[in-house]
Structure formats: structure tokens, C-alpha cells
Amino acid sequence: MTGRDILLMQLTGSFSVLGERLDAVTDREWTARAIPGSNLVGFILWHAARTIDWGLHCTIRGMPEIADQPAWRRLLSSEAMFDAGLSAAAADQVAQSVSRDDVRAYLDAVRRPALEWLSAVSDRELDQIPDFEARQRDHGYRGPAVWEEISDLAGRPAWWILARPCIAHVRVHAGEVDALRQVIRSSQTTAR
């Protein structure tokens, strides 16, 4: 077993946990606010899918993201790149304008090239440090609010970027979605 094999297993799991939550969430839960100040479940799931696309395609590989393709541009707005530095109002707008089916189809479109690339890359390539700052600038992610959120990834090897935002960060959000859905469901039960 290699480091790549472990990352492949973990990234495959990230796609699976997001897919499971997309299948389980209801339309009401998608745009319900569980507690004051929390993000909407729909936004969190969109953000997690966008994070994998951004982390792997833009940041590590230095290529256009799947979201840059004409079929997926409708999932983006001028303010909603992948979440870093995003206002609460813009986050809410994402959940209100993007459906579960949209995010599910987008996640599926990101999955295949991501896993194919990771299946073929060497451990040596995963040890390389991408030109993080230039790639963020090239993709328009170099604004002050965005840079403040992501600058600590500069100088990190590709495997680290996969392990942190594309795997660990996604898993944290999956747990967040589970907790928020429980709050939403308990408030529905209490209201009856």
C-alpha cells in the first residue's frame, strides 16, 4: 500500500459521504436554518463539492475546475467561488438557487476525473509543492477575503492539500450537516 492508495481510499470516501447526505437531505432541510448563524445545509453540501473541485483541479493540478465548464457555471456566482470569504447572504443565495440534483450531478462530474487522476499519479508527484499563489491568482481566488481563508495552504505538498481540504474538511462538513439536520428535525417534532 502506498500513500496514494490511502489518499484514494479517503477521497473516494469523501465523495461517498457527500453523496449519502445529498440522497438523505429533504427539500425543506436544504434551505432551512437550523440555528441562528448557521449555514444552510444546501450551501454546506455545495461548498464541500466545490472544495474538492477547487483543491484538486485548480490548486494541485493547475487546470480549470469542473465548475468552469459551461454545464456547471450556473452553480457559481460572482461572489460564491467555493466559499472562502463568502458573506452569509451570498451563502444563503447559493442554497436557494442551486438544487440537490444540481449538486449531486456536479459532484458526480467532479468524481470521475478526480479519482482517475489520483489513481494514476505517483507518490513522488504527490510530494511536489504546487505553485499555490499563482494558481489562485490565475483562477481569481486571490482577493483579500479569499486569500485570508486559504493562504495557509501555500507551500504545502499536493498530498497535504488533498488530505486537508478535500478529505478532512469535507468530513467535518458531513458531520455538520448531520448535526444541523437533527436540529431541524427535532424542531419539526417540537412544533407539532
PDB file of N, CA and C in Angstrom, residues 103-174:
ATOM      1  N   VAL A 103     -26.303  19.788  -7.354  1.00  0.00           N
ATOM      2  CA  VAL A 103     -25.076  19.494  -6.610  1.00  0.00           C
ATOM      3  C   VAL A 103     -24.705  18.029  -6.769  1.00  0.00           C
ATOM      4  N   ARG A 104     -25.693  17.148  -6.780  1.00  0.00           N
ATOM      5  CA  ARG A 104     -25.425  15.717  -6.974  1.00  0.00           C
ATOM      6  C   ARG A 104     -24.782  15.479  -8.345  1.00  0.00           C
ATOM      7  N   ALA A 105     -25.337  16.054  -9.386  1.00  0.00           N
ATOM      8  CA  ALA A 105     -24.784  15.885 -10.732  1.00  0.00           C
ATOM      9  C   ALA A 105     -23.379  16.488 -10.817  1.00  0.00           C
ATOM     10  N   TYR A 106     -23.184  17.646 -10.209  1.00  0.00           N
ATOM     11  CA  TYR A 106     -21.863  18.276 -10.197  1.00  0.00           C
ATOM     12  C   TYR A 106     -20.858  17.407  -9.450  1.00  0.00           C
ATOM     13  N   LEU A 107     -21.244  16.892  -8.293  1.00  0.00           N
ATOM     14  CA  LEU A 107     -20.355  16.014  -7.525  1.00  0.00           C
ATOM     15  C   LEU A 107     -19.961  14.802  -8.361  1.00  0.00           C
ATOM     16  N   ASP A 108     -20.911  14.228  -9.073  1.00  0.00           N
ATOM     17  CA  ASP A 108     -20.612  13.091  -9.946  1.00  0.00           C
ATOM     18  C   ASP A 108     -19.659  13.487 -11.068  1.00  0.00           C
ATOM     19  N   ALA A 109     -19.809  14.693 -11.602  1.00  0.00           N
ATOM     20  CA  ALA A 109     -18.922  15.171 -12.668  1.00  0.00           C
ATOM     21  C   ALA A 109     -17.503  15.411 -12.146  1.00  0.00           C
ATOM     22  N   VAL A 110     -17.371  15.809 -10.902  1.00  0.00           N
ATOM     23  CA  VAL A 110     -16.050  16.038 -10.296  1.00  0.00           C
ATOM     24  C   VAL A 110     -15.393  14.697  -9.957  1.00  0.00           C
ATOM     25  N   ARG A 111     -16.194  13.741  -9.511  1.00  0.00           N
ATOM     26  CA  ARG A 111     -15.672  12.454  -9.012  1.00  0.00           C
ATOM     27  C   ARG A 111     -14.799  11.720 -10.040  1.00  0.00           C
ATOM     28  N   ARG A 112     -15.304  11.496 -11.218  1.00  0.00           N
ATOM     29  CA  ARG A 112     -14.589  10.658 -12.186  1.00  0.00           C
ATOM     30  C   ARG A 112     -13.189  11.177 -12.506  1.00  0.00           C
ATOM     31  N   PRO A 113     -13.032  12.448 -12.944  1.00  0.00           N
ATOM     32  CA  PRO A 113     -11.669  12.895 -13.255  1.00  0.00           C
ATOM     33  C   PRO A 113     -10.775  12.981 -12.018  1.00  0.00           C
ATOM     34  N   ALA A 114     -11.362  13.270 -10.869  1.00  0.00           N
ATOM     35  CA  ALA A 114     -10.565  13.352  -9.639  1.00  0.00           C
ATOM     36  C   ALA A 114      -9.987  11.987  -9.280  1.00  0.00           C
ATOM     37  N   LEU A 115     -10.835  10.986  -9.280  1.00  0.00           N
ATOM     38  CA  LEU A 115     -10.371   9.653  -8.897  1.00  0.00           C
ATOM     39  C   LEU A 115      -9.486   9.023  -9.972  1.00  0.00           C
ATOM     40  N   GLU A 116      -9.763   9.308 -11.240  1.00  0.00           N
ATOM     41  CA  GLU A 116      -8.884   8.803 -12.309  1.00  0.00           C
ATOM     42  C   GLU A 116      -7.494   9.396 -12.172  1.00  0.00           C
ATOM     43  N   TRP A 117      -7.411  10.701 -11.941  1.00  0.00           N
ATOM     44  CA  TRP A 117      -6.112  11.342 -11.783  1.00  0.00           C
ATOM     45  C   TRP A 117      -5.370  10.766 -10.577  1.00  0.00           C
ATOM     46  N   LEU A 118      -6.044  10.674  -9.450  1.00  0.00           N
ATOM     47  CA  LEU A 118      -5.389  10.192  -8.242  1.00  0.00           C
ATOM     48  C   LEU A 118      -4.973   8.729  -8.378  1.00  0.00           C
ATOM     49  N   SER A 119      -5.719   7.947  -9.121  1.00  0.00           N
ATOM     50  CA  SER A 119      -5.351   6.543  -9.361  1.00  0.00           C
ATOM     51  C   SER A 119      -4.067   6.421 -10.162  1.00  0.00           C
ATOM     52  N   ALA A 120      -3.772   7.403 -10.993  1.00  0.00           N
ATOM     53  CA  ALA A 120      -2.626   7.326 -11.902  1.00  0.00           C
ATOM     54  C   ALA A 120      -1.387   8.088 -11.413  1.00  0.00           C
ATOM     55  N   VAL A 121      -1.531   8.977 -10.447  1.00  0.00           N
ATOM     56  CA  VAL A 121      -0.424   9.820 -10.011  1.00  0.00           C
ATOM     57  C   VAL A 121       0.522   9.027  -9.098  1.00  0.00           C
ATOM     58  N   SER A 122       1.784   9.416  -9.074  1.00  0.00           N
ATOM     59  CA  SER A 122       2.763   8.725  -8.222  1.00  0.00           C
ATOM     60  C   SER A 122       2.883   9.417  -6.868  1.00  0.00           C
ATOM     61  N   ASP A 123       3.396   8.680  -5.907  1.00  0.00           N
ATOM     62  CA  ASP A 123       3.654   9.280  -4.589  1.00  0.00           C
ATOM     63  C   ASP A 123       4.628  10.449  -4.731  1.00  0.00           C
ATOM     64  N   ARG A 124       5.593  10.320  -5.627  1.00  0.00           N
ATOM     65  CA  ARG A 124       6.564  11.397  -5.845  1.00  0.00           C
ATOM     66  C   ARG A 124       5.861  12.676  -6.311  1.00  0.00           C
ATOM     67  N   GLU A 125       4.914  12.531  -7.227  1.00  0.00           N
ATOM     68  CA  GLU A 125       4.155  13.690  -7.699  1.00  0.00           C
ATOM     69  C   GLU A 125       3.321  14.296  -6.572  1.00  0.00           C
ATOM     70  N   LEU A 126       2.796  13.461  -5.698  1.00  0.00           N
ATOM     71  CA  LEU A 126       2.000  13.958  -4.573  1.00  0.00           C
ATOM     72  C   LEU A 126       2.857  14.702  -3.548  1.00  0.00           C
ATOM     73  N   ASP A 127       4.151  14.442  -3.556  1.00  0.00           N
ATOM     74  CA  ASP A 127       5.076  15.155  -2.662  1.00  0.00           C
ATOM     75  C   ASP A 127       5.456  16.537  -3.198  1.00  0.00           C
ATOM     76  N   GLN A 128       5.160  16.815  -4.457  1.00  0.00           N
ATOM     77  CA  GLN A 128       5.506  18.105  -5.039  1.00  0.00           C
ATOM     78  C   GLN A 128       4.637  19.211  -4.468  1.00  0.00           C
ATOM     79  N   ILE A 129       5.221  20.402  -4.397  1.00  0.00           N
ATOM     80  CA  ILE A 129       4.513  21.577  -3.881  1.00  0.00           C
ATOM     81  C   ILE A 129       4.001  22.385  -5.066  1.00  0.00           C
ATOM     82  N   PRO A 130       2.682  22.484  -5.207  1.00  0.00           N
ATOM     83  CA  PRO A 130       2.138  23.259  -6.336  1.00  0.00           C
ATOM     84  C   PRO A 130       2.400  24.750  -6.158  1.00  0.00           C
ATOM     85  N   ASP A 131       2.383  25.479  -7.250  1.00  0.00           N
ATOM     86  CA  ASP A 131       2.546  26.937  -7.201  1.00  0.00           C
ATOM     87  C   ASP A 131       1.208  27.536  -6.773  1.00  0.00           C
ATOM     88  N   PHE A 132       0.924  27.390  -5.500  1.00  0.00           N
ATOM     89  CA  PHE A 132      -0.377  27.716  -4.932  1.00  0.00           C
ATOM     90  C   PHE A 132      -0.804  29.148  -5.221  1.00  0.00           C
ATOM     91  N   GLU A 133       0.036  30.092  -4.913  1.00  0.00           N
ATOM     92  CA  GLU A 133      -0.349  31.503  -5.055  1.00  0.00           C
ATOM     93  C   GLU A 133      -0.665  31.850  -6.503  1.00  0.00           C
ATOM     94  N   ALA A 134       0.175  31.418  -7.433  1.00  0.00           N
ATOM     95  CA  ALA A 134      -0.065  31.709  -8.850  1.00  0.00           C
ATOM     96  C   ALA A 134      -1.370  31.066  -9.322  1.00  0.00           C
ATOM     97  N   ARG A 135      -1.631  29.844  -8.882  1.00  0.00           N
ATOM     98  CA  ARG A 135      -2.855  29.160  -9.322  1.00  0.00           C
ATOM     99  C   ARG A 135      -4.098  29.833  -8.765  1.00  0.00           C
ATOM    100  N   GLN A 136      -4.024  30.374  -7.574  1.00  0.00           N
ATOM    101  CA  GLN A 136      -5.173  31.091  -7.009  1.00  0.00           C
ATOM    102  C   GLN A 136      -5.398  32.394  -7.766  1.00  0.00           C
ATOM    103  N   ARG A 137      -4.319  33.066  -8.086  1.00  0.00           N
ATOM    104  CA  ARG A 137      -4.416  34.321  -8.843  1.00  0.00           C
ATOM    105  C   ARG A 137      -4.990  34.049 -10.232  1.00  0.00           C
ATOM    106  N   ASP A 138      -4.492  33.012 -10.895  1.00  0.00           N
ATOM    107  CA  ASP A 138      -4.961  32.670 -12.241  1.00  0.00           C
ATOM    108  C   ASP A 138      -6.452  32.359 -12.272  1.00  0.00           C
ATOM    109  N   HIS A 139      -6.998  31.854 -11.180  1.00  0.00           N
ATOM    110  CA  HIS A 139      -8.415  31.478 -11.118  1.00  0.00           C
ATOM    111  C   HIS A 139      -9.276  32.513 -10.395  1.00  0.00           C
ATOM    112  N   GLY A 140      -8.691  33.648 -10.028  1.00  0.00           N
ATOM    113  CA  GLY A 140      -9.471  34.705  -9.400  1.00  0.00           C
ATOM    114  C   GLY A 140      -9.724  34.527  -7.919  1.00  0.00           C
ATOM    115  N   TYR A 141      -8.941  33.675  -7.263  1.00  0.00           N
ATOM    116  CA  TYR A 141      -9.135  33.410  -5.839  1.00  0.00           C
ATOM    117  C   TYR A 141      -8.135  34.174  -4.971  1.00  0.00           C
ATOM    118  N   ARG A 142      -7.599  35.258  -5.478  1.00  0.00           N
ATOM    119  CA  ARG A 142      -6.549  35.967  -4.762  1.00  0.00           C
ATOM    120  C   ARG A 142      -7.062  37.231  -4.067  1.00  0.00           C
ATOM    121  N   GLY A 143      -8.394  37.453  -4.033  1.00  0.00           N
ATOM    122  CA  GLY A 143      -8.958  38.595  -3.324  1.00  0.00           C
ATOM    123  C   GLY A 143      -8.657  38.496  -1.836  1.00  0.00           C
ATOM    124  N   PRO A 144      -8.626  39.633  -1.135  1.00  0.00           N
ATOM    125  CA  PRO A 144      -8.232  39.634   0.283  1.00  0.00           C
ATOM    126  C   PRO A 144      -9.053  38.694   1.169  1.00  0.00           C
ATOM    127  N   ALA A 145     -10.369  38.677   1.022  1.00  0.00           N
ATOM    128  CA  ALA A 145     -11.203  37.827   1.885  1.00  0.00           C
ATOM    129  C   ALA A 145     -10.941  36.349   1.611  1.00  0.00           C
ATOM    130  N   VAL A 146     -10.771  35.999   0.340  1.00  0.00           N
ATOM    131  CA  VAL A 146     -10.496  34.608  -0.022  1.00  0.00           C
ATOM    132  C   VAL A 146      -9.094  34.227   0.443  1.00  0.00           C
ATOM    133  N   TRP A 147      -8.121  35.074   0.145  1.00  0.00           N
ATOM    134  CA  TRP A 147      -6.732  34.756   0.482  1.00  0.00           C
ATOM    135  C   TRP A 147      -6.544  34.569   1.987  1.00  0.00           C
ATOM    136  N   GLU A 148      -7.247  35.351   2.778  1.00  0.00           N
ATOM    137  CA  GLU A 148      -7.153  35.215   4.229  1.00  0.00           C
ATOM    138  C   GLU A 148      -7.562  33.811   4.683  1.00  0.00           C
ATOM    139  N   GLU A 149      -8.523  33.229   4.000  1.00  0.00           N
ATOM    140  CA  GLU A 149      -9.024  31.902   4.356  1.00  0.00           C
ATOM    141  C   GLU A 149      -8.132  30.755   3.870  1.00  0.00           C
ATOM    142  N   ILE A 150      -7.397  30.964   2.782  1.00  0.00           N
ATOM    143  CA  ILE A 150      -6.689  29.825   2.161  1.00  0.00           C
ATOM    144  C   ILE A 150      -5.178  29.950   2.146  1.00  0.00           C
ATOM    145  N   SER A 151      -4.625  31.082   2.537  1.00  0.00           N
ATOM    146  CA  SER A 151      -3.181  31.319   2.383  1.00  0.00           C
ATOM    147  C   SER A 151      -2.315  30.326   3.147  1.00  0.00           C
ATOM    148  N   ASP A 152      -2.836  29.708   4.197  1.00  0.00           N
ATOM    149  CA  ASP A 152      -2.027  28.741   4.952  1.00  0.00           C
ATOM    150  C   ASP A 152      -1.764  27.455   4.169  1.00  0.00           C
ATOM    151  N   LEU A 153      -2.393  27.299   3.018  1.00  0.00           N
ATOM    152  CA  LEU A 153      -2.135  26.131   2.170  1.00  0.00           C
ATOM    153  C   LEU A 153      -0.920  26.334   1.262  1.00  0.00           C
ATOM    154  N   ALA A 154      -0.457  27.578   1.146  1.00  0.00           N
ATOM    155  CA  ALA A 154       0.715  27.855   0.306  1.00  0.00           C
ATOM    156  C   ALA A 154       1.929  27.123   0.876  1.00  0.00           C
ATOM    157  N   GLY A 155       2.708  26.541  -0.010  1.00  0.00           N
ATOM    158  CA  GLY A 155       3.923  25.839   0.393  1.00  0.00           C
ATOM    159  C   GLY A 155       3.698  24.410   0.860  1.00  0.00           C
ATOM    160  N   ARG A 156       2.484  23.945   0.777  1.00  0.00           N
ATOM    161  CA  ARG A 156       2.160  22.573   1.193  1.00  0.00           C
ATOM    162  C   ARG A 156       2.224  21.638  -0.013  1.00  0.00           C
ATOM    163  N   PRO A 157       2.622  20.392   0.203  1.00  0.00           N
ATOM    164  CA  PRO A 157       2.637  19.430  -0.907  1.00  0.00           C
ATOM    165  C   PRO A 157       1.221  19.036  -1.319  1.00  0.00           C
ATOM    166  N   ALA A 158       1.118  18.500  -2.508  1.00  0.00           N
ATOM    167  CA  ALA A 158      -0.181  18.105  -3.059  1.00  0.00           C
ATOM    168  C   ALA A 158      -0.906  17.134  -2.132  1.00  0.00           C
ATOM    169  N   TRP A 159      -0.206  16.151  -1.562  1.00  0.00           N
ATOM    170  CA  TRP A 159      -0.866  15.179  -0.689  1.00  0.00           C
ATOM    171  C   TRP A 159      -1.508  15.874   0.507  1.00  0.00           C
ATOM    172  N   TRP A 160      -0.885  16.925   1.000  1.00  0.00           N
ATOM    173  CA  TRP A 160      -1.394  17.644   2.171  1.00  0.00           C
ATOM    174  C   TRP A 160      -2.683  18.380   1.814  1.00  0.00           C
ATOM    175  N   ILE A 161      -2.702  18.976   0.624  1.00  0.00           N
ATOM    176  CA  ILE A 161      -3.902  19.692   0.180  1.00  0.00           C
ATOM    177  C   ILE A 161      -5.058  18.703  -0.009  1.00  0.00           C
ATOM    178  N   LEU A 162      -4.759  17.541  -0.552  1.00  0.00           N
ATOM    179  CA  LEU A 162      -5.802  16.512  -0.665  1.00  0.00           C
ATOM    180  C   LEU A 162      -6.305  16.105   0.717  1.00  0.00           C
ATOM    181  N   ALA A 163      -5.368  15.838   1.627  1.00  0.00           N
ATOM    182  CA  ALA A 163      -5.743  15.335   2.952  1.00  0.00           C
ATOM    183  C   ALA A 163      -6.508  16.361   3.775  1.00  0.00           C
ATOM    184  N   ARG A 164      -6.165  17.617   3.641  1.00  0.00           N
ATOM    185  CA  ARG A 164      -6.824  18.623   4.484  1.00  0.00           C
ATOM    186  C   ARG A 164      -8.134  19.140   3.895  1.00  0.00           C
ATOM    187  N   PRO A 165      -8.124  19.998   2.854  1.00  0.00           N
ATOM    188  CA  PRO A 165      -9.426  20.499   2.407  1.00  0.00           C
ATOM    189  C   PRO A 165     -10.300  19.460   1.698  1.00  0.00           C
ATOM    190  N   CYS A 166      -9.702  18.580   0.894  1.00  0.00           N
ATOM    191  CA  CYS A 166     -10.509  17.667   0.076  1.00  0.00           C
ATOM    192  C   CYS A 166     -11.005  16.445   0.849  1.00  0.00           C
ATOM    193  N   ILE A 167     -10.363  16.136   1.954  1.00  0.00           N
ATOM    194  CA  ILE A 167     -10.770  14.959   2.723  1.00  0.00           C
ATOM    195  C   ILE A 167     -11.239  15.371   4.124  1.00  0.00           C
ATOM    196  N   ALA A 168     -10.337  15.858   4.963  1.00  0.00           N
ATOM    197  CA  ALA A 168     -10.700  16.175   6.350  1.00  0.00           C
ATOM    198  C   ALA A 168     -11.765  17.267   6.427  1.00  0.00           C
ATOM    199  N   HIS A 169     -11.595  18.319   5.668  1.00  0.00           N
ATOM    200  CA  HIS A 169     -12.544  19.436   5.682  1.00  0.00           C
ATOM    201  C   HIS A 169     -13.936  18.971   5.236  1.00  0.00           C
ATOM    202  N   VAL A 170     -13.971  18.143   4.225  1.00  0.00           N
ATOM    203  CA  VAL A 170     -15.240  17.612   3.725  1.00  0.00           C
ATOM    204  C   VAL A 170     -15.904  16.750   4.795  1.00  0.00           C
ATOM    205  N   ARG A 171     -15.119  15.948   5.511  1.00  0.00           N
ATOM    206  CA  ARG A 171     -15.682  15.088   6.563  1.00  0.00           C
ATOM    207  C   ARG A 171     -16.251  15.918   7.710  1.00  0.00           C
ATOM    208  N   VAL A 172     -15.572  17.013   8.058  1.00  0.00           N
ATOM    209  CA  VAL A 172     -16.104  17.911   9.094  1.00  0.00           C
ATOM    210  C   VAL A 172     -17.460  18.449   8.665  1.00  0.00           C
ATOM    211  N   HIS A 173     -17.563  18.870   7.412  1.00  0.00           N
ATOM    212  CA  HIS A 173     -18.837  19.389   6.919  1.00  0.00           C
ATOM    213  C   HIS A 173     -19.918  18.309   6.867  1.00  0.00           C
ATOM    214  N   ALA A 174     -19.548  17.074   6.591  1.00  0.00           N
ATOM    215  CA  ALA A 174     -20.540  15.990   6.607  1.00  0.00           C
ATOM    216  C   ALA A 174     -21.125  15.847   8.012  1.00  0.00           C
TER     217      ALA A 174
END
